[in-house]
Coordinates of N, CA, C and O in Angstrom, one line a residue:
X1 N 185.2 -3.7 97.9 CA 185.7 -2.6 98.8 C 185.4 -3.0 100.2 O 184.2 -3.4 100.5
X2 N 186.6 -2.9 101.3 CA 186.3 -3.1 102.7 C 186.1 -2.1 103.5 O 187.0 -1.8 104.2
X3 N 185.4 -1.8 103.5 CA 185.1 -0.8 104.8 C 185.9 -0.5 105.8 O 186.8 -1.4 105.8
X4 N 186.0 0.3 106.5 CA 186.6 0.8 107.6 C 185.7 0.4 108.4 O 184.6 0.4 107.8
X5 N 185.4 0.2 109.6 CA 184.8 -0.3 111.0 C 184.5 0.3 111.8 O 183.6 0.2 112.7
X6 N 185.9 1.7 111.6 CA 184.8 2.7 112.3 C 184.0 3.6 112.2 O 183.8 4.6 113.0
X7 N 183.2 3.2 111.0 CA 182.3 3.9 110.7 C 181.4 2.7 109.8 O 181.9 1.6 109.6
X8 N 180.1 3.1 109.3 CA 179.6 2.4 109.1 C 179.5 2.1 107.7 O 179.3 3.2 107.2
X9 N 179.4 0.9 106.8 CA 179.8 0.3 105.9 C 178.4 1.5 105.0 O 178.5 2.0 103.9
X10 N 178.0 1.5 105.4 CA 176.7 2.4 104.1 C 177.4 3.5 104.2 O 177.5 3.9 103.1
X11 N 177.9 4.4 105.0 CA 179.0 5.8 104.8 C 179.7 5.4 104.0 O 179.6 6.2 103.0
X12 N 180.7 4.1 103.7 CA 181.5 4.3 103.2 C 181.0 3.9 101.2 O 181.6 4.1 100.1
X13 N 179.7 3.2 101.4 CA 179.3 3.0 100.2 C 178.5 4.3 99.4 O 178.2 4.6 98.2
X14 N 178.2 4.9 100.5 CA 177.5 5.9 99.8 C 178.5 7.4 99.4 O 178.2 8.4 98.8
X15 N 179.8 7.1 100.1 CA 181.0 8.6 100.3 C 181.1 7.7 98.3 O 181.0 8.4 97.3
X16 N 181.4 6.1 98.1 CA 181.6 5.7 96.7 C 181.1 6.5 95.7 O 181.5 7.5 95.1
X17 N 179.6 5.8 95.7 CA 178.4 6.5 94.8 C 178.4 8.0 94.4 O 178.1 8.5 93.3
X18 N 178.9 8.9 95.6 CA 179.0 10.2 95.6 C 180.1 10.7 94.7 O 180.0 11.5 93.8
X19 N 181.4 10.2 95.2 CA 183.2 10.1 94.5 C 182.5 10.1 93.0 O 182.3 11.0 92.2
X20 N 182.2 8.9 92.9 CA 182.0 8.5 91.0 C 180.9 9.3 90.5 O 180.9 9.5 89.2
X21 N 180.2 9.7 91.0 CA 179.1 10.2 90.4 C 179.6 11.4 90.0 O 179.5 11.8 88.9
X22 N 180.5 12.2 91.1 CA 181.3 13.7 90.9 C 182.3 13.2 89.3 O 182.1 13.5 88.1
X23 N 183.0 12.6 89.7 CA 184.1 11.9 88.6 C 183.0 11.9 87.0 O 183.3 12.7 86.1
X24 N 182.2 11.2 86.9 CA 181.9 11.4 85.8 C 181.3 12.3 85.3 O 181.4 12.4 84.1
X25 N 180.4 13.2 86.3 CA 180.4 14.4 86.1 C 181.1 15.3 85.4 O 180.6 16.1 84.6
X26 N 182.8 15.0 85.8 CA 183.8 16.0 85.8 C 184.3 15.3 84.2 O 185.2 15.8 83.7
X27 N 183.8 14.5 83.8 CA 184.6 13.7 82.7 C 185.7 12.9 83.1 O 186.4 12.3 82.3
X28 N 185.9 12.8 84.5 CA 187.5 12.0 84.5 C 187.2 10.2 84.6 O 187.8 9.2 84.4
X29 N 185.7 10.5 85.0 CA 185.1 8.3 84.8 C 184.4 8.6 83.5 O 184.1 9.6 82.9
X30 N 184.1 7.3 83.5 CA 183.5 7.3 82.1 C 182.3 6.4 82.6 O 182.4 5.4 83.2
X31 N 181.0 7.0 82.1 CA 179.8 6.3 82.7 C 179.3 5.2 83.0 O 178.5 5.0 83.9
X32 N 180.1 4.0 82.0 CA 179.9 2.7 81.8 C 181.0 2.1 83.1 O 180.8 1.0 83.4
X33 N 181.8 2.9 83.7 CA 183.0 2.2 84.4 C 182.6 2.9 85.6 O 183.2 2.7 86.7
X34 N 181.8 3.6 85.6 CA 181.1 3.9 87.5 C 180.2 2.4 87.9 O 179.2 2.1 87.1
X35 N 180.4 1.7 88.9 CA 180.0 0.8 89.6 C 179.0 1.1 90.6 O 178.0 0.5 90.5
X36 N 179.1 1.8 91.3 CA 178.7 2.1 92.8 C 177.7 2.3 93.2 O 177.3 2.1 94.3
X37 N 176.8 3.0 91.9 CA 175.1 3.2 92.1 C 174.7 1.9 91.6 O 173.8 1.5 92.3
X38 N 175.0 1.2 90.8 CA 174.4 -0.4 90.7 C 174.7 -1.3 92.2 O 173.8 -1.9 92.8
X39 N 176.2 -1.0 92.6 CA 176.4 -1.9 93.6 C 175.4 -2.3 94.8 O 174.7 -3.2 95.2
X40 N 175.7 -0.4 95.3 CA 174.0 0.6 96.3 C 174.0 1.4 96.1 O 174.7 2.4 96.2
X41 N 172.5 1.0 95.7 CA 171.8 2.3 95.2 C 170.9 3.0 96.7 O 171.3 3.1 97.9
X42 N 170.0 3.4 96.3 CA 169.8 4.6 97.3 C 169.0 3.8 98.1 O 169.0 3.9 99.3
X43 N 168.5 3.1 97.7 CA 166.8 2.5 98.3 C 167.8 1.5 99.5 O 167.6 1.4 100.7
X44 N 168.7 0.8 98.9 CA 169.4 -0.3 99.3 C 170.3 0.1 100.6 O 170.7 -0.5 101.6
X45 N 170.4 1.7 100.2 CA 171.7 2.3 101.4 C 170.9 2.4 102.9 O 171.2 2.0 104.0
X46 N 169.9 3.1 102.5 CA 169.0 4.0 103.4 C 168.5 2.3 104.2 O 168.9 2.0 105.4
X47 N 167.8 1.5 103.8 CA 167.5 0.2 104.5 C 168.2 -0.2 105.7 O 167.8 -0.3 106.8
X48 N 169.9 -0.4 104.8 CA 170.8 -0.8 106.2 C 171.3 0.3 107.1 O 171.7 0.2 108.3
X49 N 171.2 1.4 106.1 CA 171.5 2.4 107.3 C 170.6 2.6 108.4 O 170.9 2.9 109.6
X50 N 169.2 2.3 108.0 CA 167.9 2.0 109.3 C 168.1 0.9 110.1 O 168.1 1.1 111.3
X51 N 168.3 -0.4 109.6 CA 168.8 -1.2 110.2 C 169.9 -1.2 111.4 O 169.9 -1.8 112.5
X52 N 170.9 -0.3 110.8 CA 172.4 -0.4 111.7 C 171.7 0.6 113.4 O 171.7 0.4 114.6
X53 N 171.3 1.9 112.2 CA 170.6 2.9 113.4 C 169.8 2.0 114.6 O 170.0 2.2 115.8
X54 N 169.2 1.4 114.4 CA 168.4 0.6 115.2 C 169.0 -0.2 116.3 O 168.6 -0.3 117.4
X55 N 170.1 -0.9 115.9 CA 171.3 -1.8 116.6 C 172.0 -1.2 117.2 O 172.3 -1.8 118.2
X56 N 172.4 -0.1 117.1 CA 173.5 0.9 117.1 C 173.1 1.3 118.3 O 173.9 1.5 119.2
X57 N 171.1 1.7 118.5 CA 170.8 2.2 119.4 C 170.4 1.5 120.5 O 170.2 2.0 121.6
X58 N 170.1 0.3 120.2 CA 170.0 -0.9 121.5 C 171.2 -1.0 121.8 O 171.4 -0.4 122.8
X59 N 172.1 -1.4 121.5 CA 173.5 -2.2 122.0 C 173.7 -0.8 123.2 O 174.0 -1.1 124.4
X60 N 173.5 0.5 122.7 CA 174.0 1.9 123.4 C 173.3 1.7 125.1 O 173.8 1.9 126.2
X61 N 171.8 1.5 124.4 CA 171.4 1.6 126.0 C 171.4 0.6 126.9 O 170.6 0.4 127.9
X62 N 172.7 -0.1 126.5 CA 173.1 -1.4 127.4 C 174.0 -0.9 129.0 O 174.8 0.0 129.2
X63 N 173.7 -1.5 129.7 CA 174.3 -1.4 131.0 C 174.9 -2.9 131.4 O 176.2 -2.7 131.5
X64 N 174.7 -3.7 131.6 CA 175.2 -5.3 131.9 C 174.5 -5.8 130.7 O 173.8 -4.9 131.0
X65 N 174.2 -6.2 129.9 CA 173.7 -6.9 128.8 C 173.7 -8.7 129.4 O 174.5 -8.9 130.3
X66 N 173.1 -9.6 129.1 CA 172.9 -10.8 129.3 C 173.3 -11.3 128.2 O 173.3 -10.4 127.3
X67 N 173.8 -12.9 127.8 CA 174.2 -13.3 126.8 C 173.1 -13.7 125.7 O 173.4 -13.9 124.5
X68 N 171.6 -13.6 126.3 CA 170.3 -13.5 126.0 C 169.9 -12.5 125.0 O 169.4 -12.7 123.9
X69 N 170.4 -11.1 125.6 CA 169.9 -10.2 125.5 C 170.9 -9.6 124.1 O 170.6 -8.8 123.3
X70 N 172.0 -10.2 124.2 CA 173.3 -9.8 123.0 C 172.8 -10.6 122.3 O 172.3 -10.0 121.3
X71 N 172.5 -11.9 122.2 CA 172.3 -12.7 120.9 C 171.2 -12.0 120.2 O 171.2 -11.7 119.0
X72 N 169.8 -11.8 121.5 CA 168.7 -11.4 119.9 C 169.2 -10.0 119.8 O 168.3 -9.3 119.3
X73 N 170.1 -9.3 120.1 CA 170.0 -7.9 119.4 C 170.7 -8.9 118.0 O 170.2 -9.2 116.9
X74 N 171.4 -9.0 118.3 CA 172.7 -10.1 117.0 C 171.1 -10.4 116.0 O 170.7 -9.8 115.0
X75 N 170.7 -11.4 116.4 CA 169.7 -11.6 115.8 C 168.7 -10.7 115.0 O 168.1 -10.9 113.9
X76 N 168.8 -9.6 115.8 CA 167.5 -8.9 115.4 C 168.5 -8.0 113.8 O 168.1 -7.5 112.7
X77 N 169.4 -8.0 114.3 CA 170.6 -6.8 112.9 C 170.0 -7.8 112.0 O 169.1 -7.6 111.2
X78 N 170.7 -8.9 112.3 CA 170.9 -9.7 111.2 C 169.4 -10.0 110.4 O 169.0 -9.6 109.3
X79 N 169.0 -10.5 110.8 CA 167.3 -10.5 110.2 C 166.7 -9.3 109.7 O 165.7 -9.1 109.0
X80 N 167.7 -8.3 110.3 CA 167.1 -6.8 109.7 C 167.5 -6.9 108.1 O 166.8 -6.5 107.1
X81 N 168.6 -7.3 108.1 CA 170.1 -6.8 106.7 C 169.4 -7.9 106.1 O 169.2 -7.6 104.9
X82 N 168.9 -9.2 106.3 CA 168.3 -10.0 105.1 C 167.1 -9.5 104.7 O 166.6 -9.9 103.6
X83 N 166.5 -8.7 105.3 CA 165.0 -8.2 104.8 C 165.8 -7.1 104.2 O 165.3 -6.7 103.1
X84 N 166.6 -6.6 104.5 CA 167.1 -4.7 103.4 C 167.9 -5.4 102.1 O 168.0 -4.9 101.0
X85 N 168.3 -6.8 102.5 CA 169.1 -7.2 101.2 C 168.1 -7.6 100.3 O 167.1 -8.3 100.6
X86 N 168.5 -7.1 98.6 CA 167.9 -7.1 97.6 C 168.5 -7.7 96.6 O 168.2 -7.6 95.4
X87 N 169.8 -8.4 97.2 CA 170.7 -9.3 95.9 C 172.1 -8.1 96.1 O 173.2 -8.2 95.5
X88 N 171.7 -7.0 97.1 CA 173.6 -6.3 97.0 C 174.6 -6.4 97.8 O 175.7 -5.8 97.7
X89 N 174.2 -7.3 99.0 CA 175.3 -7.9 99.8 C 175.9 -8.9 99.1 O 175.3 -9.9 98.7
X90 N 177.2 -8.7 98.9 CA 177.7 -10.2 98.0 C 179.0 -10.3 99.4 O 178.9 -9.9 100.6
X91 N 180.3 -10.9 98.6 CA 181.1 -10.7 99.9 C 182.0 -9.9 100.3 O 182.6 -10.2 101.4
X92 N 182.3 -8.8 99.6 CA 182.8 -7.4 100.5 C 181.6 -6.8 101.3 O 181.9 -6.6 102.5
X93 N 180.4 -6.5 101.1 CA 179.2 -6.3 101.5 C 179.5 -7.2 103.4 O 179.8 -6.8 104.5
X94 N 179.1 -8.6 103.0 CA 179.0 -9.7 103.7 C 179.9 -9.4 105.1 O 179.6 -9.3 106.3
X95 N 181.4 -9.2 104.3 CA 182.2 -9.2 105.9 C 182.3 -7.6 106.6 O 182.7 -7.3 107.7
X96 N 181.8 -6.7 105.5 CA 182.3 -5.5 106.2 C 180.5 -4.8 107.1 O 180.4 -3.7 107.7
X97 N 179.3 -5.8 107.0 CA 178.6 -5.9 107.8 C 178.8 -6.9 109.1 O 178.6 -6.4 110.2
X98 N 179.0 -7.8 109.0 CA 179.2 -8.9 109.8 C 180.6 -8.3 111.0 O 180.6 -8.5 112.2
X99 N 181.5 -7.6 110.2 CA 182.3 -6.9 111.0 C 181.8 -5.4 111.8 O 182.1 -5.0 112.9
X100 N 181.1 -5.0 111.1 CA 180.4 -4.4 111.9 C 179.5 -4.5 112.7 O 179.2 -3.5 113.3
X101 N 179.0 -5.7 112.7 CA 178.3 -6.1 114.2 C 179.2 -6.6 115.3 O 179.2 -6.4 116.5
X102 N 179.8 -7.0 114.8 CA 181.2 -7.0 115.8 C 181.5 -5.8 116.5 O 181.2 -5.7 117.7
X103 N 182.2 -4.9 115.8 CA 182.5 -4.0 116.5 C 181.8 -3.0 117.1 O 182.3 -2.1 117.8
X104 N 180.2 -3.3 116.6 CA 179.3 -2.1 117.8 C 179.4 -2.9 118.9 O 179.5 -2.2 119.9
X105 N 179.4 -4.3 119.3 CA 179.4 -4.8 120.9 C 180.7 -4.8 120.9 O 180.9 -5.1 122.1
X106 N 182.0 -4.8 120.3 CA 182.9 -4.2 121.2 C 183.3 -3.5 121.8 O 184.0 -3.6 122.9
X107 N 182.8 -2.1 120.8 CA 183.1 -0.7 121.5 C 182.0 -0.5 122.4 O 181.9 0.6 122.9
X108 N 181.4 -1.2 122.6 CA 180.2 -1.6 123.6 C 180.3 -2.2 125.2 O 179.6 -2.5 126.2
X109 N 182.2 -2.2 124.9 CA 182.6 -3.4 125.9 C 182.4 -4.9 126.0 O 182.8 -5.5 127.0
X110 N 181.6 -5.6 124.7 CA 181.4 -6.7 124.8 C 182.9 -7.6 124.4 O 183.8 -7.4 123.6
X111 N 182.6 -8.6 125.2 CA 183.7 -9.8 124.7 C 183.0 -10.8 123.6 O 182.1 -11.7 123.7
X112 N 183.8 -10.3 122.5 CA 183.0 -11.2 121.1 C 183.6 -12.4 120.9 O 183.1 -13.0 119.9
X113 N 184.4 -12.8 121.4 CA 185.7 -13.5 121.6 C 184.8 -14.6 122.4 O 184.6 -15.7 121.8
X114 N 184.1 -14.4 123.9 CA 183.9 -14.7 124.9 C 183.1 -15.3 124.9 O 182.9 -16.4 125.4
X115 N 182.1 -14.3 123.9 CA 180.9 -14.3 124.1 C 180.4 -15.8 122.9 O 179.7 -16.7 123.1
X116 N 181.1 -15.4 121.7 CA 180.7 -16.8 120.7 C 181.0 -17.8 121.2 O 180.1 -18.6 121.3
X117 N 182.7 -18.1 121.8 CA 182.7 -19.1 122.8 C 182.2 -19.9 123.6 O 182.4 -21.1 123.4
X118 N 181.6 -19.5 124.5 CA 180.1 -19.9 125.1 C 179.0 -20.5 124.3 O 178.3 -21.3 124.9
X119 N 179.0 -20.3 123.3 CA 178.2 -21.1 122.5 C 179.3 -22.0 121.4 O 178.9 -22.7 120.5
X120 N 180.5 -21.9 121.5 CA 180.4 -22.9 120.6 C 181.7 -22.8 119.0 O 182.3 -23.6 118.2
X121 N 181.5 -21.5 119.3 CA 181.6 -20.6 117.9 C 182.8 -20.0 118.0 O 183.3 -19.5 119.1
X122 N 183.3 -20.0 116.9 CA 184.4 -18.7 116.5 C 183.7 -17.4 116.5 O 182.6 -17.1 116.1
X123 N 184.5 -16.6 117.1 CA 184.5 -15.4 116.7 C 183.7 -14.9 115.4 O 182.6 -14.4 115.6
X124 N 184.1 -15.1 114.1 CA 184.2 -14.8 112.4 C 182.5 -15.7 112.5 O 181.8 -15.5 111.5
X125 N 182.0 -16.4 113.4 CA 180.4 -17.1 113.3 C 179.7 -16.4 113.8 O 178.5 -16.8 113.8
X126 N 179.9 -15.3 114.2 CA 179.0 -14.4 115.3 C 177.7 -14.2 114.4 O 176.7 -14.7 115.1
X127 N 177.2 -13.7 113.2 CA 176.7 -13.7 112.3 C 175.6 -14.4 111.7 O 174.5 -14.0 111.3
X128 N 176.1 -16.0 111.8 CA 176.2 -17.1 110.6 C 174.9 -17.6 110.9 O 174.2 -18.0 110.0
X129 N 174.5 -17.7 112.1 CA 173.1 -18.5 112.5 C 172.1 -17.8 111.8 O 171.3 -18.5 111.2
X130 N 171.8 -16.5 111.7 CA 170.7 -16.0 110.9 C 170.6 -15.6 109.5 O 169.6 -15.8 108.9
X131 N 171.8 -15.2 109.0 CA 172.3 -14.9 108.1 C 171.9 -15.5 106.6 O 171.9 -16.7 106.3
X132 N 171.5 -14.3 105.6 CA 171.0 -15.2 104.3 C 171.7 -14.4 103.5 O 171.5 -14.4 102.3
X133 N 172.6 -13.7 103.9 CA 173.9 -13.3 102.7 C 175.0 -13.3 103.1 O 175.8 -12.9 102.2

C-alpha cells in the first residue's frame, strides 16, 4: 500500500488496521485475510509516528536552513525509522517514508532536487546514506 504524502504514512497504516479490524468485526473479512495488524501493529505505529513528530517539528522551525543543518535533520529521521523499525518496513513501507521525508522539506520550501545535487545524488538517494530499511 502507497501512501498518500500528504499526510503521513502511519495515518494511513493505521486508518488500514482500523478499516479491517471494523470489517471483520462486521463479518464482511474473514480473520485470517486481515493483514494490517501483523503488517503495523501498535507499538510499531506509535514509534514512527514519534519519529515523524519530531522531524516534522524541526524542519517547521526552519527560517534559512543550511545544507548542514537539512542533512542531519535527514539524518536524524532516518536513524530515528531504523531504531522504530522492527522487521515492518519492507518496500511499500520503504518508499512511502523516504517520500515522506521528501515532502516535509518541500513543503518546507526546500529544493530536494537541489539540495541532493550538491552532493552528488539523485533526488530518490535523499534517504540512502543512513538507511537500514
Amino acid at each position: 500500500m502507497v501512501a498518500d504524502l500528504r499526510e503521513r504514512p502511519t495515518a494511513v497504516w493505521r486508518r488500514a488496521v482500523e478499516e479491517q479490524r471494523a470489517e471483520v468485526a462486521a463479518g464482511t473479512l474473514a480473520a485470517e485475510r486481515a493483514y494490517a495488524d501483523e503488517l503495523w501493529p501498535a507499538g510499531f505505529i506509535a514509534a514512527v509516528d514519534a519519529v515523524l513528530e519530531a522531524y516534522e517539528q524541526e524542519v517547521a522551525g526552519w527560517r534559512s536552513p543550511s545544507d548542514e543543518q537539512i542533512w542531519a535533520a535527514v539524518e536524524r529521521v532516518v536513524t530515528g525509522l531504523n531504531d522504530a523499525d522492527d522487521g515492518h518496513i519492507e518496500t511499500g513501507e520503504r518508499e512511502d517514508l523516504a517520500g515522506y521525508v521528501d515532502v516535509v522539506l518541500t513543503r518546507a520550501g526546500v529544493d530536494v532536487v537541489a539540495l541532493t545535487g550538491r552532493r552528488g545524488r539523485d533526488r530518490s538517494e535523499l534517504t540512502d546514506q543512513w538507511r537500514d530499511w
